[in-house]
Structure formats: structure tokens, C-alpha cells
Coordinates of C-alpha atoms in Angstrom, one line a residue:
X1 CA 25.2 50.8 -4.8
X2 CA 23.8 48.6 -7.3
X3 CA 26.0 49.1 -10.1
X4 CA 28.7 48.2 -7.5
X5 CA 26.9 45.3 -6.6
X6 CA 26.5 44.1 -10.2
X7 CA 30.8 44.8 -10.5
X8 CA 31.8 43.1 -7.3
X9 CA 32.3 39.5 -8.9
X10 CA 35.0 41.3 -11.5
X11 CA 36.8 42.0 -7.8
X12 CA 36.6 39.0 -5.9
X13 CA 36.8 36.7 -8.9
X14 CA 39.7 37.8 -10.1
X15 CA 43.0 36.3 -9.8
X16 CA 45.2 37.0 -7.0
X17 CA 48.1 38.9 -8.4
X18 CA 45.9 41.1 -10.4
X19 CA 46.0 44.2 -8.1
X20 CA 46.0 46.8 -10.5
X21 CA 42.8 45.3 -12.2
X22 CA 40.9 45.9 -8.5
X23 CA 42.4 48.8 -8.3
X24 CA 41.0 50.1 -11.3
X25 CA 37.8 48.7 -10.5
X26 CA 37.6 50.7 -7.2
X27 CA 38.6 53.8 -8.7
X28 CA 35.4 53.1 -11.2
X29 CA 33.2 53.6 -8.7
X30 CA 34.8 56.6 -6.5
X31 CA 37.9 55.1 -4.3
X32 CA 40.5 56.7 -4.1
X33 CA 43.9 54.6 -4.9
X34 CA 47.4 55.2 -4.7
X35 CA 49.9 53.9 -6.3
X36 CA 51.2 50.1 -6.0
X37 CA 48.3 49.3 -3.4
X38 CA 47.6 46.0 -3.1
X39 CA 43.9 44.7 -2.5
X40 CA 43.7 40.7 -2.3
X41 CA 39.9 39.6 -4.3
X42 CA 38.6 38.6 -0.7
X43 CA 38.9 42.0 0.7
X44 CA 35.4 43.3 1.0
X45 CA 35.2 46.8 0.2
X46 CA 31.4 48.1 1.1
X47 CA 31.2 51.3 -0.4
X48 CA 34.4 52.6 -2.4
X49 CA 33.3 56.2 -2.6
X50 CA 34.0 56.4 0.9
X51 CA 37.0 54.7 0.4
X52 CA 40.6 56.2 0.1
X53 CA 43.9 54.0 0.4
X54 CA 47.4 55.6 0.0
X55 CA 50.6 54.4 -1.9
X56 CA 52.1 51.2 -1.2
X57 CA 49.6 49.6 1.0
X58 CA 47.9 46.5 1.1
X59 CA 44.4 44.9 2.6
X60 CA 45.1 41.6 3.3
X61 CA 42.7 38.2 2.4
X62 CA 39.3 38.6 3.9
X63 CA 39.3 42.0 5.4
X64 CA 36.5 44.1 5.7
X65 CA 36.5 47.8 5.3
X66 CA 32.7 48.5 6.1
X67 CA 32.7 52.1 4.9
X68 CA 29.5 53.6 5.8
X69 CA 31.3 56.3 6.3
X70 CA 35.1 57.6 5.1
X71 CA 37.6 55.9 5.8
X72 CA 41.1 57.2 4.8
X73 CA 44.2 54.7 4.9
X74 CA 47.6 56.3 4.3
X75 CA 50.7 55.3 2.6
X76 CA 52.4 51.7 3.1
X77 CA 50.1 50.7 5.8
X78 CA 49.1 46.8 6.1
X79 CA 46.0 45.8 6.9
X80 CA 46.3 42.5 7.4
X81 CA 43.8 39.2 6.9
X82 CA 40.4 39.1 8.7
X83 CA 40.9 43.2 9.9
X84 CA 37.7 44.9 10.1
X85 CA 37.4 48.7 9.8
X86 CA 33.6 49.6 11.0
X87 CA 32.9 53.1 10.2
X88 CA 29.4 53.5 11.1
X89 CA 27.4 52.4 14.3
X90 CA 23.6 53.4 15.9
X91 CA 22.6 55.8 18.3
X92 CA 21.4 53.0 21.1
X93 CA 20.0 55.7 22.8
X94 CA 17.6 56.5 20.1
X95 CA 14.6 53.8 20.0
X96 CA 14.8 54.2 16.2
X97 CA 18.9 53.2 16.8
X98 CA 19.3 55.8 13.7
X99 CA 22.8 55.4 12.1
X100 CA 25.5 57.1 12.9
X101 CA 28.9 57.5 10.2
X102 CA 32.4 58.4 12.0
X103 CA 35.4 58.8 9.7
X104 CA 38.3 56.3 9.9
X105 CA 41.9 57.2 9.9
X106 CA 44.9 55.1 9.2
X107 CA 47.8 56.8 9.3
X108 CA 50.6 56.2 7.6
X109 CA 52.8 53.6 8.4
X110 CA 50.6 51.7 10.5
X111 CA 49.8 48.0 11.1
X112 CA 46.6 46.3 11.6
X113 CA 47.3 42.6 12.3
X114 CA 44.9 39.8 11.9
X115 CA 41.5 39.7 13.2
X116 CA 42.0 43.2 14.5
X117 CA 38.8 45.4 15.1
X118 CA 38.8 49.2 14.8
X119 CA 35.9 51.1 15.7
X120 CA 33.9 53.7 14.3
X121 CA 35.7 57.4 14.6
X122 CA 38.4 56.3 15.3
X123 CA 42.3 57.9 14.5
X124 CA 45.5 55.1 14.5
X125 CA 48.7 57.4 14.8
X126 CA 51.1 57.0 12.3
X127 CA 53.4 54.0 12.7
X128 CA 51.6 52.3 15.1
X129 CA 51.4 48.9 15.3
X130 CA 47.7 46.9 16.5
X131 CA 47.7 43.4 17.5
X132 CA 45.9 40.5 16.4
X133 CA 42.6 40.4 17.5
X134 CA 42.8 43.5 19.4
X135 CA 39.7 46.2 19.4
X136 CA 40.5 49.9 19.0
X137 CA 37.5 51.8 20.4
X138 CA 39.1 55.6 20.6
X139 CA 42.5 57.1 19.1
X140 CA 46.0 55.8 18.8
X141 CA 49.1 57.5 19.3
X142 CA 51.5 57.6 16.9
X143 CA 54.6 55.0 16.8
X144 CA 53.1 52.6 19.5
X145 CA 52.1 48.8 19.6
X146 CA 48.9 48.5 21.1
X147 CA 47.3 45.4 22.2
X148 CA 43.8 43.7 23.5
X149 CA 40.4 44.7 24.0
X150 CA 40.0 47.1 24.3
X151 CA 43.4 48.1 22.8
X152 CA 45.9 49.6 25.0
X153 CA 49.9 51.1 25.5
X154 CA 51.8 48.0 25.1
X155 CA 54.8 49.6 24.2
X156 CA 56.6 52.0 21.9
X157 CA 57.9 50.9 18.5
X158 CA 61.3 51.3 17.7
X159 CA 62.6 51.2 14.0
X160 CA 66.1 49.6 13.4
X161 CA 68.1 51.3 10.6

């Protein structure tokens, strides 16, 4: 953690088209990266060993992906600005509030929008879609837009060909 902490200027301060460059720096310290993946240098990425991202997808301008614990995004899924993946909450039930780390799917395909919020332990189905500022709390099924908070059936997505 503090050799990572020590590296994170080289990711933020680089320049914006330099994707591969943050890439590689990830992958330095455990992340697994596919291919063509692009992470904007205001992404914050807590701990990359935890951290897996599939070919051509992208994290968006001040996301967070607080990876406490794994989280796995698939291939050419967007996770767009301001999105916060929170893979680790307390036991509130314990007076000691011990932490608690819940792996975090993104399948692929999928769409977080803006400002989005998903929770701890949680599983978005591939090709759905969640709206801005909307809070995913449990699973998503697959091909669906889901709105709100918390999150729900909106609709399902259909792809034009």
C-alpha cells in the first residue's frame, strides 16, 4: 500500500490520452488489465491487486473503484464519470463495526452512468444498463436498464443491429 501510494502521482499526473502508461502502472502493482482499457488519470483506483478490468473498457473522469475487496469488471463495459464501486462495508451490528469485503461484478457489456453507486457484493448482469445517480444495493439481471435508489426494473434493453 505504500509503494502504491508513493506511484499514484505517475497515474493521476499523467496526461490524458496516456492509457496504456496507467495501464501499465496498475498491472505494476497486481491489476489485472485487458487489452485497450481505458482509465482517465482521475479515476481513483484504491487497491489494484483487487482490481481486474476486461478488454475494451473504460473508467470514466473521477470514478472511484474502492476495492477493499475484488472487484472484477468485464469486457467493453463503461464506467462512466463520478461512478463509485464500494466493495467493502461494516458489520453495524458488531460495536467494533469490523469490516466486511464483498466482491464486485461487472459483467460484460454493462453501463454504469454518472454518479451511479454500486454496493458492496453486488452482481450487474451482463448488458445492463444503470442510470445516473442510481444505487445498486443487490444483483442485476442481465440486459436491463435499471434506475433510482435503490435501483430498480425500468425496462429491458434492446440492441439495434
Amino acid at each position: 500500500r505504500i509503494m502504491w501510494s508513493i506511484a499514484k502521482p505517475a497515474f493521476y499526473l499523467s496526461p490524458r490520452n496516456m492509457f496504456r502508461w496507467r495501464s501499465f502502472l496498475l498491472r505494476l502493482f497486481g491489476a489485472k488489465v485487458g487489452k485497450n482499457v481505458n482509465i482517465y488519470p482521475s479515476a481513483i483506483i484504491y487497491m489494484p491487486w483487487n482490481f481486474k478490468i476486461g478488454d475494451f473498457s473504460s473508467i470514466g473522469e473521477w470514478a472511484l473503484i474502492y476495492s477493499i475487496g475484488k472487484i472484477d469488471i468485464g469486457k467493453a463495459v463503461t464506467i462512466s464519470h463520478k461512478a463509485q464501486l464500494c466493495s467493502a462495508t461494516h458489520d453495524y451490528e458488531n460495536p467494533k463495526l469490523p469490516l466486511i469485503k464483498k466482491k464486485i461484478v461487472i459483467n460484460d457489456f454493462a453501463w454504469i452512468c454518472t454518479d451511479a453507486f454500486i454496493g458492496p457484493g453486488c452482481d450487474v448482469g451482463e448488458g445492463s444498463i444503470i442510470g445516473a445517480k442510481s444505487v445498486v444495493l443487490k444483483n442485476i439481471d442481465k440486459w436491463g436498464v435499471f434506475v433510482g435508489n435503490p435501483a430498480k426494473f425500468l425496462k429491458n434493453r434492446e440492441i439495434k443491429k
